Short mmCIF file of C-alpha atoms in Angstrom, two decimals:
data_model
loop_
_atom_site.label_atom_id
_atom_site.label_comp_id
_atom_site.label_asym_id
_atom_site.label_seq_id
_atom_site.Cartn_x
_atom_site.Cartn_y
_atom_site.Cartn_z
CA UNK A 57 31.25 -6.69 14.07
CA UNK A 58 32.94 -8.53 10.91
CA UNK A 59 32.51 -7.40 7.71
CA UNK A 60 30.00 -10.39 6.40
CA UNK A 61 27.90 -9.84 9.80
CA UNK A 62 27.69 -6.59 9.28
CA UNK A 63 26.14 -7.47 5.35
CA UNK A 64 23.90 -9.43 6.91
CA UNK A 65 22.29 -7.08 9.20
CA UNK A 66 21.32 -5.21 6.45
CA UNK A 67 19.23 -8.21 4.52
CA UNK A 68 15.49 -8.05 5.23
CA UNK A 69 14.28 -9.15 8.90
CA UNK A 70 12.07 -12.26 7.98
CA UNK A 71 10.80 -12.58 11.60
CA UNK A 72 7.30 -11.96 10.43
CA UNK A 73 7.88 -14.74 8.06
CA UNK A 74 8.71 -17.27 10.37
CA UNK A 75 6.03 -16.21 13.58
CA UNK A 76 3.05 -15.51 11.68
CA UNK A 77 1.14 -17.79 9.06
CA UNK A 78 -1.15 -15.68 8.39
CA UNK A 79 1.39 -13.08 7.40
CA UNK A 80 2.51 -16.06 5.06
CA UNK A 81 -0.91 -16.34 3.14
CA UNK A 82 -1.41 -13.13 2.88
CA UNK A 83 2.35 -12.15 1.28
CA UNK A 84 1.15 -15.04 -1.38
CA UNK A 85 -2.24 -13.69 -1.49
CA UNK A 86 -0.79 -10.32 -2.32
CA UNK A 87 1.93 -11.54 -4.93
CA UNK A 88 -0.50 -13.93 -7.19
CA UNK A 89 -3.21 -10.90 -6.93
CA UNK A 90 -0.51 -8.87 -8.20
CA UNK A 91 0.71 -10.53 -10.99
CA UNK A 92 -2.77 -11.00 -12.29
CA UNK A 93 -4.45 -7.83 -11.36
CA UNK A 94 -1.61 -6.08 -13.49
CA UNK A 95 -2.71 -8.52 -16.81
CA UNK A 96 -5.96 -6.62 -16.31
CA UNK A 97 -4.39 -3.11 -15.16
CA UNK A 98 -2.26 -3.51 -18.87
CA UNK A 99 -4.88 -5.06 -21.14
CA UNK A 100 -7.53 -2.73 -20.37
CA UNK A 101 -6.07 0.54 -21.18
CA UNK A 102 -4.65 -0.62 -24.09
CA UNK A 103 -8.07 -2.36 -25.01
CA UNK A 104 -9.71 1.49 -24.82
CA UNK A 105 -6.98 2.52 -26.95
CA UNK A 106 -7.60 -0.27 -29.51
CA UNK A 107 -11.64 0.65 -29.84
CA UNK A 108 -11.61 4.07 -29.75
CA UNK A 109 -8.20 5.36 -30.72
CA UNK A 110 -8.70 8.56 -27.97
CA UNK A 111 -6.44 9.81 -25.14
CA UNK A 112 -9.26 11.39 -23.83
CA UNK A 113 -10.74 7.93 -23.72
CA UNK A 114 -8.25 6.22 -22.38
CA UNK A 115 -7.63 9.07 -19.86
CA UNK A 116 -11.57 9.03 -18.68
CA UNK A 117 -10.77 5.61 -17.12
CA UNK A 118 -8.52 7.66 -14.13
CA UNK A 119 -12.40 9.78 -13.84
CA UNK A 120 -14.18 6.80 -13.30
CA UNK A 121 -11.99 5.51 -10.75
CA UNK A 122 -11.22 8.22 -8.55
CA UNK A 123 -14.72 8.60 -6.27
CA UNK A 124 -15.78 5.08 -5.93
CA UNK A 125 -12.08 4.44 -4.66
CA UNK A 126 -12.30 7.56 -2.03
CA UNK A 127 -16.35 6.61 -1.23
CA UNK A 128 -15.63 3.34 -1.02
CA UNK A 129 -12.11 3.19 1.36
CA UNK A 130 -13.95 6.02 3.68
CA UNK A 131 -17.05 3.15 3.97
CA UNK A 132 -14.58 0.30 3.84
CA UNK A 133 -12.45 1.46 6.62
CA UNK A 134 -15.84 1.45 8.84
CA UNK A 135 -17.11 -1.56 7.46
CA UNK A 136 -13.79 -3.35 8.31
CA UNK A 137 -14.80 -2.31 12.37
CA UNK A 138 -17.36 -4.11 11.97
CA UNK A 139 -17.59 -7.08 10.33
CA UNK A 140 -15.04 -9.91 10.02
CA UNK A 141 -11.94 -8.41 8.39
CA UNK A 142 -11.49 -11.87 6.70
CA UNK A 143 -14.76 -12.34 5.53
CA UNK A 144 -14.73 -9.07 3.95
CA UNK A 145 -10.90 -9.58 2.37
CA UNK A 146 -12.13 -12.80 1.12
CA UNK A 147 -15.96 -11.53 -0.51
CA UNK A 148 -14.03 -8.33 -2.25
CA UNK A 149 -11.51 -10.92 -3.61
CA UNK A 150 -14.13 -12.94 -5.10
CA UNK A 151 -15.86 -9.84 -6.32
CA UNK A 152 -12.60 -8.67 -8.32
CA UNK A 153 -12.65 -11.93 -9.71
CA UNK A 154 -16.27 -12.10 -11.16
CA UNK A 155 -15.47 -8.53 -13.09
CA UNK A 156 -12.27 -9.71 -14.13
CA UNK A 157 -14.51 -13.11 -16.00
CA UNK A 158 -16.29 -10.22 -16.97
CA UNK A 159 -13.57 -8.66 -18.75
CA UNK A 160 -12.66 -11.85 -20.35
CA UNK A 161 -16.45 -12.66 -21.87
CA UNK A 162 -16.52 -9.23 -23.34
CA UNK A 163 -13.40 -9.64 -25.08
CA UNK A 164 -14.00 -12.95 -26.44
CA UNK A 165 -17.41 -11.34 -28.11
CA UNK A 166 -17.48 -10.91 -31.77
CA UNK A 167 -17.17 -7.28 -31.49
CA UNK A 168 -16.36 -6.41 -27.75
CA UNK A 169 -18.23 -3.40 -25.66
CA UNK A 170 -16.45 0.02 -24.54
CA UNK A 171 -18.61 0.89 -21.64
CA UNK A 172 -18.46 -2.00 -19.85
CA UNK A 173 -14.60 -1.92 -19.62
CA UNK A 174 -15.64 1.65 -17.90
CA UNK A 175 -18.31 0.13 -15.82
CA UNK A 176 -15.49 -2.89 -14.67
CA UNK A 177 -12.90 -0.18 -13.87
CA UNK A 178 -14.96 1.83 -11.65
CA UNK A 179 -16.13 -1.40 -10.14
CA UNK A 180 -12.73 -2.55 -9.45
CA UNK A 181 -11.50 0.61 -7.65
CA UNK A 182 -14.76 0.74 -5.73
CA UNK A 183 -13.94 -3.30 -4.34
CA UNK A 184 -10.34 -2.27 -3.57
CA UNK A 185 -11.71 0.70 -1.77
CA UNK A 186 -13.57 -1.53 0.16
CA UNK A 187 -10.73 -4.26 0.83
CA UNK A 188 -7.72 -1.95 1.48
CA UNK A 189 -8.96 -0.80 4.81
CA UNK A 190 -9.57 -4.61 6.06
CA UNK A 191 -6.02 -5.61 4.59
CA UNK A 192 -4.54 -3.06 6.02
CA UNK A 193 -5.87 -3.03 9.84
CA UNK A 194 -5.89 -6.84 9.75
CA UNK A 195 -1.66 -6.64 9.77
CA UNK A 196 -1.78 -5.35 13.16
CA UNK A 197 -3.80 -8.17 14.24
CA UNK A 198 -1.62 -10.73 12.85
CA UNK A 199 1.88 -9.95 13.42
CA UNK A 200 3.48 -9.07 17.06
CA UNK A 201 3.60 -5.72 18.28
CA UNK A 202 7.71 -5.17 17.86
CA UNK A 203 7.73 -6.66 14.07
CA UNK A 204 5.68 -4.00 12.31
CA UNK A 205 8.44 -2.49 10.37
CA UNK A 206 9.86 -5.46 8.99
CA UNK A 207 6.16 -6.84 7.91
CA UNK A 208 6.06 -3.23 6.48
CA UNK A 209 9.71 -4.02 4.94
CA UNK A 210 8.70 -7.05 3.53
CA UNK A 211 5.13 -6.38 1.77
CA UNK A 212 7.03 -3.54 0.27
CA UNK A 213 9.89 -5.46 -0.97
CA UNK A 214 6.91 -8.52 -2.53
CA UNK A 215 5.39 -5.26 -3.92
CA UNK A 216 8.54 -3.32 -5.77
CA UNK A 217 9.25 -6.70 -7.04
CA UNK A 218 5.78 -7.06 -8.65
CA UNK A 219 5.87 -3.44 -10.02
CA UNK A 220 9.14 -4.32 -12.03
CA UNK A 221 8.06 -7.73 -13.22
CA UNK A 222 4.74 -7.64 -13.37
CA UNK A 223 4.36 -4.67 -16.19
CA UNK A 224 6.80 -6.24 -18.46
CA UNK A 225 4.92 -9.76 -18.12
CA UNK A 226 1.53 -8.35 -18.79
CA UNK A 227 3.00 -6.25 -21.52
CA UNK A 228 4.19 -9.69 -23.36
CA UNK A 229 0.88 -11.91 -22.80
CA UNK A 230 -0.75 -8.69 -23.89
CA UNK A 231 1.54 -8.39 -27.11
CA UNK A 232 1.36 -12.09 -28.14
CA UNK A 233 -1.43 -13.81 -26.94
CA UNK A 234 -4.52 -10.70 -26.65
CA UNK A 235 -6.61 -9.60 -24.57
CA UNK A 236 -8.69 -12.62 -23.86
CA UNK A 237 -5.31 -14.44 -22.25
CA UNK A 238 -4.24 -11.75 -19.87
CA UNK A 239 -7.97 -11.54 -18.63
CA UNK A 240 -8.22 -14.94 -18.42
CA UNK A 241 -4.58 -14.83 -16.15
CA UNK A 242 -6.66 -12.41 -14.11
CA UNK A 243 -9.13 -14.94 -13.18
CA UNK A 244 -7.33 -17.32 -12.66
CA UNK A 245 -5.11 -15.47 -10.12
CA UNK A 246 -8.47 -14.34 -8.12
CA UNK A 247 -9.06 -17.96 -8.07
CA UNK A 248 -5.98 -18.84 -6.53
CA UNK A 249 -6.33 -15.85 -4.14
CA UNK A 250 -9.64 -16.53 -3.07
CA UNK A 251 -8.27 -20.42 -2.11
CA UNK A 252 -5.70 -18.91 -0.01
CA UNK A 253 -7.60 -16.35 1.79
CA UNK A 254 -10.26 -19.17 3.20
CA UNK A 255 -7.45 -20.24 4.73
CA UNK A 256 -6.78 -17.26 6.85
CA UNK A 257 -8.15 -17.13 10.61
CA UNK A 258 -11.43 -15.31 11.16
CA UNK A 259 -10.81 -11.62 12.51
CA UNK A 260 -13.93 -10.68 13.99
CA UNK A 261 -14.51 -7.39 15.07
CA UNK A 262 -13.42 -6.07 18.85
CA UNK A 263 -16.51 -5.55 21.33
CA UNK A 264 -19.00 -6.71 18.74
CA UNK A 265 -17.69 -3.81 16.23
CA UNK A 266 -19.76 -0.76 15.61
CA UNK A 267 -22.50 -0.01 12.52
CA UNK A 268 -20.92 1.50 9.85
CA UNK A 269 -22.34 5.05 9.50
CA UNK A 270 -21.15 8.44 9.13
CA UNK A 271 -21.19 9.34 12.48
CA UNK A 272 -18.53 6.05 12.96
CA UNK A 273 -16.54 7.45 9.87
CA UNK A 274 -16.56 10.44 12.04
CA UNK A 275 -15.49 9.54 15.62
CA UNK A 276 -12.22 7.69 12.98
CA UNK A 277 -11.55 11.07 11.69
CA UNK A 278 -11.91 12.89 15.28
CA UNK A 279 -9.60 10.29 16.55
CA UNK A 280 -6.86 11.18 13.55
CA UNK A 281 -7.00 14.98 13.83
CA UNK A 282 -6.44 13.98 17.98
CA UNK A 283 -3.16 12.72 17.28
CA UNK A 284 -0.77 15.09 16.19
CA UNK A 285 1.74 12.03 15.50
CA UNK A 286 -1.20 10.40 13.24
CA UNK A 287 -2.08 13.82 12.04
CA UNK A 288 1.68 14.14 10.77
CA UNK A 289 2.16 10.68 9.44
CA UNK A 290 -0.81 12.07 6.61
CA UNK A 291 -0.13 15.44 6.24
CA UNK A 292 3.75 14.51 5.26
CA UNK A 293 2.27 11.90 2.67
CA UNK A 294 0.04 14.57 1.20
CA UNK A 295 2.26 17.07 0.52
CA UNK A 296 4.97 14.81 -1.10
CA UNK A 297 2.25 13.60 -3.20
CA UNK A 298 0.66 16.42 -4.32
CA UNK A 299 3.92 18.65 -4.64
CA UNK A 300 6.64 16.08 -5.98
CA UNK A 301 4.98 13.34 -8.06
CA UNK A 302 5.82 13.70 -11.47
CA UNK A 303 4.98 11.00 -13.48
CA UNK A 304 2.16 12.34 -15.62
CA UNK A 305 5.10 14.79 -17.36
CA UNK A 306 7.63 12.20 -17.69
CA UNK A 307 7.09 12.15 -21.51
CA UNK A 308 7.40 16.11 -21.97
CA UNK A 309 10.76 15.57 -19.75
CA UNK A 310 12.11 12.47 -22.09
CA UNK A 311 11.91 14.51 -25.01
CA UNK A 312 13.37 17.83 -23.83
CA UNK A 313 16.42 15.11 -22.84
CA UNK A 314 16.34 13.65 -26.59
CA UNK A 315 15.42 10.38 -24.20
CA UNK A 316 12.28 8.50 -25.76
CA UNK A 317 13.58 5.33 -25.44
CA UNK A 318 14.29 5.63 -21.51
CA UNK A 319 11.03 6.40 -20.84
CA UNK A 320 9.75 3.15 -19.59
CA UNK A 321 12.95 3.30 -17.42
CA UNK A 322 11.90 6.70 -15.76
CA UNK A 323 8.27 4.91 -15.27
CA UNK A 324 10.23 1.65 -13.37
CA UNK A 325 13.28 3.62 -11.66
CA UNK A 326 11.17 4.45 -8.52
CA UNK A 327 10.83 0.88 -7.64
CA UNK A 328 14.27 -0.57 -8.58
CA UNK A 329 15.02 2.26 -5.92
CA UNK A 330 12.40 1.15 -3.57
CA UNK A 331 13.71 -2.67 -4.11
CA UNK A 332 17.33 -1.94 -3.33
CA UNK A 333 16.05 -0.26 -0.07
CA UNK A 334 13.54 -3.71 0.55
CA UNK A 335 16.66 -5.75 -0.08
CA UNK A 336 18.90 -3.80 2.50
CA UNK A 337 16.09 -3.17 5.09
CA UNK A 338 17.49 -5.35 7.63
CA UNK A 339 18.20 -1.93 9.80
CA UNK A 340 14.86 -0.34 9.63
CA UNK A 341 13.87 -3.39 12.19
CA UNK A 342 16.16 -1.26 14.54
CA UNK A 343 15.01 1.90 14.71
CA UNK A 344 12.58 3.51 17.10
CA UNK A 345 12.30 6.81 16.10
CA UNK A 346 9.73 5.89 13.09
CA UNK A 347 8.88 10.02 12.93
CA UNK A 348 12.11 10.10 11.69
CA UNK A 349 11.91 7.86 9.15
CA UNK A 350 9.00 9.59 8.01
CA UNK A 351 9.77 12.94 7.65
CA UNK A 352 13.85 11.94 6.42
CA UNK A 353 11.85 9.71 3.86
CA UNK A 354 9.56 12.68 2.51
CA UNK A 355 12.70 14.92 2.11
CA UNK A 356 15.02 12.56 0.19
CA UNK A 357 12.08 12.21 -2.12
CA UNK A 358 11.54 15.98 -2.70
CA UNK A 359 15.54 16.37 -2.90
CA UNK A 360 15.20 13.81 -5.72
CA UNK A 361 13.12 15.10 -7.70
CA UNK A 362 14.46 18.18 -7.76
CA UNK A 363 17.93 16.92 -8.50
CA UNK A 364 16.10 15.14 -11.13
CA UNK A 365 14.34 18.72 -12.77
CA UNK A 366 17.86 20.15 -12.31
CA UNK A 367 20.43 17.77 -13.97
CA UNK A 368 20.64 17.65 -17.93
CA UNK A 369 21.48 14.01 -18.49
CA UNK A 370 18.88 11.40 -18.68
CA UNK A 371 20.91 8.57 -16.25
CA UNK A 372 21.46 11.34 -13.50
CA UNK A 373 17.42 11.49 -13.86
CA UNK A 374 16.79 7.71 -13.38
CA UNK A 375 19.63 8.23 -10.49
CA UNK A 376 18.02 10.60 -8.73
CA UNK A 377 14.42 8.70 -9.46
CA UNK A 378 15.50 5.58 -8.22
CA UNK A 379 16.73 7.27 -5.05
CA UNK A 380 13.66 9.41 -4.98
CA UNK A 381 11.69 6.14 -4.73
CA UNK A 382 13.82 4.68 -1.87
CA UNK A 383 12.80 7.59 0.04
CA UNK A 384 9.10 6.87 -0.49
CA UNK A 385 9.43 3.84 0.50
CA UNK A 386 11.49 4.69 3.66
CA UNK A 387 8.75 7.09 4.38
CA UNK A 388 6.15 4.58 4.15
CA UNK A 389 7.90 1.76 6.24
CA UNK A 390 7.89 4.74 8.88
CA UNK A 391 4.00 6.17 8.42
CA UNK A 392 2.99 2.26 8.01
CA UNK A 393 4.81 1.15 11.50
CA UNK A 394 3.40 3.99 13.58
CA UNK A 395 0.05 3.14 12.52
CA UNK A 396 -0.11 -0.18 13.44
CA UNK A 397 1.97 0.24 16.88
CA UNK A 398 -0.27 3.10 18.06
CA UNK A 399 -3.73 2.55 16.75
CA UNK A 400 -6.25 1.06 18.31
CA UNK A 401 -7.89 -2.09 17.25
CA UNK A 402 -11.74 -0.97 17.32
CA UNK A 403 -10.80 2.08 15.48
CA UNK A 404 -7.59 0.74 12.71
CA UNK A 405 -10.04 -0.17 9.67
CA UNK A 406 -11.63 3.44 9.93
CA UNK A 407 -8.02 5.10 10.05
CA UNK A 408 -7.23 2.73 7.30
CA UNK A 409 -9.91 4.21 5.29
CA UNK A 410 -8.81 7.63 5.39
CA UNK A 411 -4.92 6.27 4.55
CA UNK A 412 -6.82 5.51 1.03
CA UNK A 413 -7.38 9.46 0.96
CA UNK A 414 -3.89 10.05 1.45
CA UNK A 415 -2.26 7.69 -1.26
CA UNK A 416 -5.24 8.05 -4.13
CA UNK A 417 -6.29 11.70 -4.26
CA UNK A 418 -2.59 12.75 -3.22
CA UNK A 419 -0.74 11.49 -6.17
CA UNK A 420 -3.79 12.00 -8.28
CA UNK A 421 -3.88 16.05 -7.87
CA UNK A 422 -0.03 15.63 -7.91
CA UNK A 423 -0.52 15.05 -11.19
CA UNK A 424 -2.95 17.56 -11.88
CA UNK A 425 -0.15 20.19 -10.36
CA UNK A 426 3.19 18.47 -12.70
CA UNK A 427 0.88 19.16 -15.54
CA UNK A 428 -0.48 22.82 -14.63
CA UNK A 429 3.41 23.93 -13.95
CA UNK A 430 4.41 22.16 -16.50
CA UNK A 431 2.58 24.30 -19.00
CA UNK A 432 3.02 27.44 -17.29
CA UNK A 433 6.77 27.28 -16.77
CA UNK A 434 8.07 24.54 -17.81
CA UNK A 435 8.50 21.07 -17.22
CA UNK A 436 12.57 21.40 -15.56
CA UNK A 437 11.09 23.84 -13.12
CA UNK A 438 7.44 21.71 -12.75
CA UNK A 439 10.29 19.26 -11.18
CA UNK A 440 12.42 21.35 -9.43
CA UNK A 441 10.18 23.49 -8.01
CA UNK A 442 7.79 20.47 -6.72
CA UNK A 443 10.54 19.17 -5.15
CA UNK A 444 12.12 22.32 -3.65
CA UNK A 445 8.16 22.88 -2.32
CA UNK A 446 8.01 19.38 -1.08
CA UNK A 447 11.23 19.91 0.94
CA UNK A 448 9.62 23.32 2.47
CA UNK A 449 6.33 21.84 2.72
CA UNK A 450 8.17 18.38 5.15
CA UNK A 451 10.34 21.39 7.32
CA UNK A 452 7.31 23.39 7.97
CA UNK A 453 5.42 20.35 9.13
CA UNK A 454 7.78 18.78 11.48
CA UNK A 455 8.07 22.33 12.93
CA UNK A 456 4.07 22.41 13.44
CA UNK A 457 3.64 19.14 14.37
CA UNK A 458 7.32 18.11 16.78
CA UNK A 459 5.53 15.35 18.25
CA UNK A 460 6.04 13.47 14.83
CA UNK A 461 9.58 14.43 14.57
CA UNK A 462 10.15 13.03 18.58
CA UNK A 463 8.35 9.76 18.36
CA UNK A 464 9.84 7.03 20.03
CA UNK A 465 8.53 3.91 19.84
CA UNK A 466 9.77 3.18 23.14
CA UNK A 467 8.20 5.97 25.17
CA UNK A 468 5.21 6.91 23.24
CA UNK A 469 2.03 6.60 25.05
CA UNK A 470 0.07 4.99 22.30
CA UNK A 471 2.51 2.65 21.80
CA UNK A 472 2.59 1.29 25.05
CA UNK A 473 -0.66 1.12 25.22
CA UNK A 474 -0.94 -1.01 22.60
CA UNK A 475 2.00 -3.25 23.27
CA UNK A 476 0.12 -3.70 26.40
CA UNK A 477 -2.94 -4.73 24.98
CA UNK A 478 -0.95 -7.31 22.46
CA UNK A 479 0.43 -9.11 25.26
CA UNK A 480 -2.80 -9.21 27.33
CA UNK A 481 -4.99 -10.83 24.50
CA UNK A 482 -1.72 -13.17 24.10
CA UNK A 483 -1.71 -13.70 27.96
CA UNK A 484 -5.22 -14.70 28.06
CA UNK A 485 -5.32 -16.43 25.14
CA UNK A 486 -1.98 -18.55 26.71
CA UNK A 487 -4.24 -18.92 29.92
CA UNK A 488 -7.56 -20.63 27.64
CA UNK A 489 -5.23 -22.58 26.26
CA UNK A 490 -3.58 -23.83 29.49
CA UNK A 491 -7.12 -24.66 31.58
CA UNK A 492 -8.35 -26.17 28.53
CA UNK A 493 -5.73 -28.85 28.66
CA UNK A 494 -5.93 -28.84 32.46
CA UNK A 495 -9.60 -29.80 31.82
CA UNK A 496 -9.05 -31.95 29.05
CA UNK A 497 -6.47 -33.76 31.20
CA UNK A 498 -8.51 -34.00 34.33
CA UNK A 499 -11.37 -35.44 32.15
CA UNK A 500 -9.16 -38.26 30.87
CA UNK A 501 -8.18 -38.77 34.35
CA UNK A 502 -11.54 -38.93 35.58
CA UNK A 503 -11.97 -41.84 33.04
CA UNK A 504 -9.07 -44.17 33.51
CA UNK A 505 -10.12 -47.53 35.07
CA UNK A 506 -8.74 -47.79 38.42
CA UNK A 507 -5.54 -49.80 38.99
#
């Protein structure tokens, strides 16, 4: 293969792109709900900050979030079973946008509120709690069996993009033009979202769809621990999370490195590395062995971040972050491909629902652990030594769990299965569409005048 063919193997598979319009709304959905939710996700902080002048205030707002994000994603993922996954994308979209108008009337007041900026944030992570699982499942549904990875590839390379530009953007309409503006950017962009996401087909539920209840959040949870492969794809996630995400101690680590000023660059190195890996994904479309790429993933990010606690100069750190966050991302085209190749439809918004365990609470106790080890020992060895565990924690895993590690996309059972299932709805819905022109045809024959 020549050298420029070989370059562009490696550019992002846009496949999904081309088949699947409803992969096309939704990538646009996604990007102008980024760009505005993160007006919001700036301003309000920094509005806390500007009434009360209190970490501890400004720190509450992670309190307020946490449990109606994990009640709400364990409820959403059952509600998305059961009710139209586009319906309930599209009523959580326009509920985001009637607290973000809130935001924007209370900051226009003379003399704007503090508690309902709390009330607003817990409302917000509650919604999203609700819409992940939908979003989420409904990718499965909307983009052929084989192209998972490189829908995975893409919606991560639209979202690295966003967490670069976005921050800085908000940070400047924050800085010159207030509060008021970057709310009223919010609303606008839910506005635009909402328009978009009537456009999308209808997704009802499979067999009528199933009550949401405890008993169905349940029977999801049953199914998960049944799957050793499924099982893996969390338990690999958690333990990255919680042993080798650092972020809260970034600060403590920037001034042990006389480094102040790169601190926003430690905050934004994970996703330039995450980007470079989008923009060179083009081979992750090729591989079938998506344990792999899972549990290679979880251990480049642990060998980061130890690399990063280890080394004494502040650009080998945003080195080693940046490659820390390619393996994240690696990690989660593999966790995200294996889910929607092997799950079952009637069952994907409940399993959905307990993925928002695994990437909320993880990195949030993550934090809770940099900070503890942090002041015990250290903050070096608070890297190092989450990394170095992180690294143990992946080995011990894939040892417990080997079906994870031998996955093959082409052989496993699940898989099949639903590859099978793919092309039979396709089948029959290429069989509808065939007697309905048969009929339609035979109609208008019916009705032509005799020669």
């Amino acid at each position: 293969m020549s050298t420029p063919r070989r370059l562009a193997a490696l550019l992002p598979d846009l496949t999904p792109w081309r088949s699947s319009r409803d992969f096309r709304l939704l990538f646009w959905q996604g990007t102008v709900t980024f760009f505005g939710s993160f007006m919001a996700m700036i301003a309000l902080p920094l509005q806390i900050k500007h009434l009360t002048d209190s970490p501890l205030a400004v720190g509450a707002m992670g309190a307020v979030e946490l449990v109606p994000m994990v009640v709400c994603g364990l409820y959403g993922g059952a509600l998305a079973d059961a009710v139209d996954r586009r319906r309930l994308i599209l009523l959580t979209e326009a509920g985001l946008g009637v607290l973000a108008l809130l935001l924007l009337v209370n900051a226009v007041l003379p003399d704007p509120l503090l508690w309902p900026l709390y009330v607003v944030a817990a409302g917000v992570s509650g919604l999203a709690g609700l819409q992940r699982p939908a979003l989420d499942s409904l990718m499965a549904r909307i983009v052929p069996h084989d192209q998972m990875t490189a829908a995975a590839a893409l919606n991560s390379l639209r979202y690295n993009i966003g967490a670069i530009a976005a921050p800085s953007l908000a940070g400047l309409v924050v800085a010159w033009a207030g509060y008021a503006c970057a709310y009223a950017i919010t609303v606008i962009g839910f506005v635009a979202s909402v328009v978009l996401c009537t456009r999308l087909a209808p997704a009802p539920p499979v067999h009528g769809g199933e009550r949401p209840s405890l008993r169905s959040i349940a029977e999801g949870a049953r199914y998960a621990w049944s799957r050793p492969v499924l099982l893996g794809t969390y338990a690999v996630d958690l333990a990255a999370m919680f042993l080798a995400f650092p972020n809260t101690i970034f600060p403590f680590l920037a001034d042990e490195l006389d480094a102040v000023w790169a601190l926003g660059l430690m905050y934004g190195a994970g996703a330039v590395g995450s980007l470079l890996l989008g923009l060179t994904s083009g081979w992750t479309s090729r591989v079938h062995r998506h344990g792999l790429l899972v549990i290679g993933g979880a251990t480049v990010w642990g060998l980061a971040v130890a690399a990063a606690g280890w080394t004494g100069s502040i650009w080998v750190v945003l080195a080693c972050l940046a490659v820390a966050g390619a393996g994240d991302m690696l990690s989660g085209l593999g966790r995200a491909t294996i889910w929607n190749q092997t799950i079952p439809e009637e069952l994907r918004g409940r399993l959905a629902g307990i993925e928002v365990l695994s990437y909320s609470v993880g990195p949030q106790l993550g934090q809770v652990r940099a900070g503890t080890m942090a002041g015990w020992t250290g903050t070096r060895s608070a890297f190092w030594s989450g990394g170095v565990a992180c690294v143990a924690s992946v080995a011990v895993l894939s040892a417990l769990l080997p079906k994870l590690f031998t996955y093959d996309a082409r052989t496993d059972e699940d898989a099949l299965r639903r590859r099978a299932d793919r092309e039979a709805v396709a089948a029959g819905a290429a069989g509808a569409a065939d007697t309905t022109h048969d009929t339609v045809a035979g109609s208008a024959g019916d009705r032509a005048p005799a020669a």
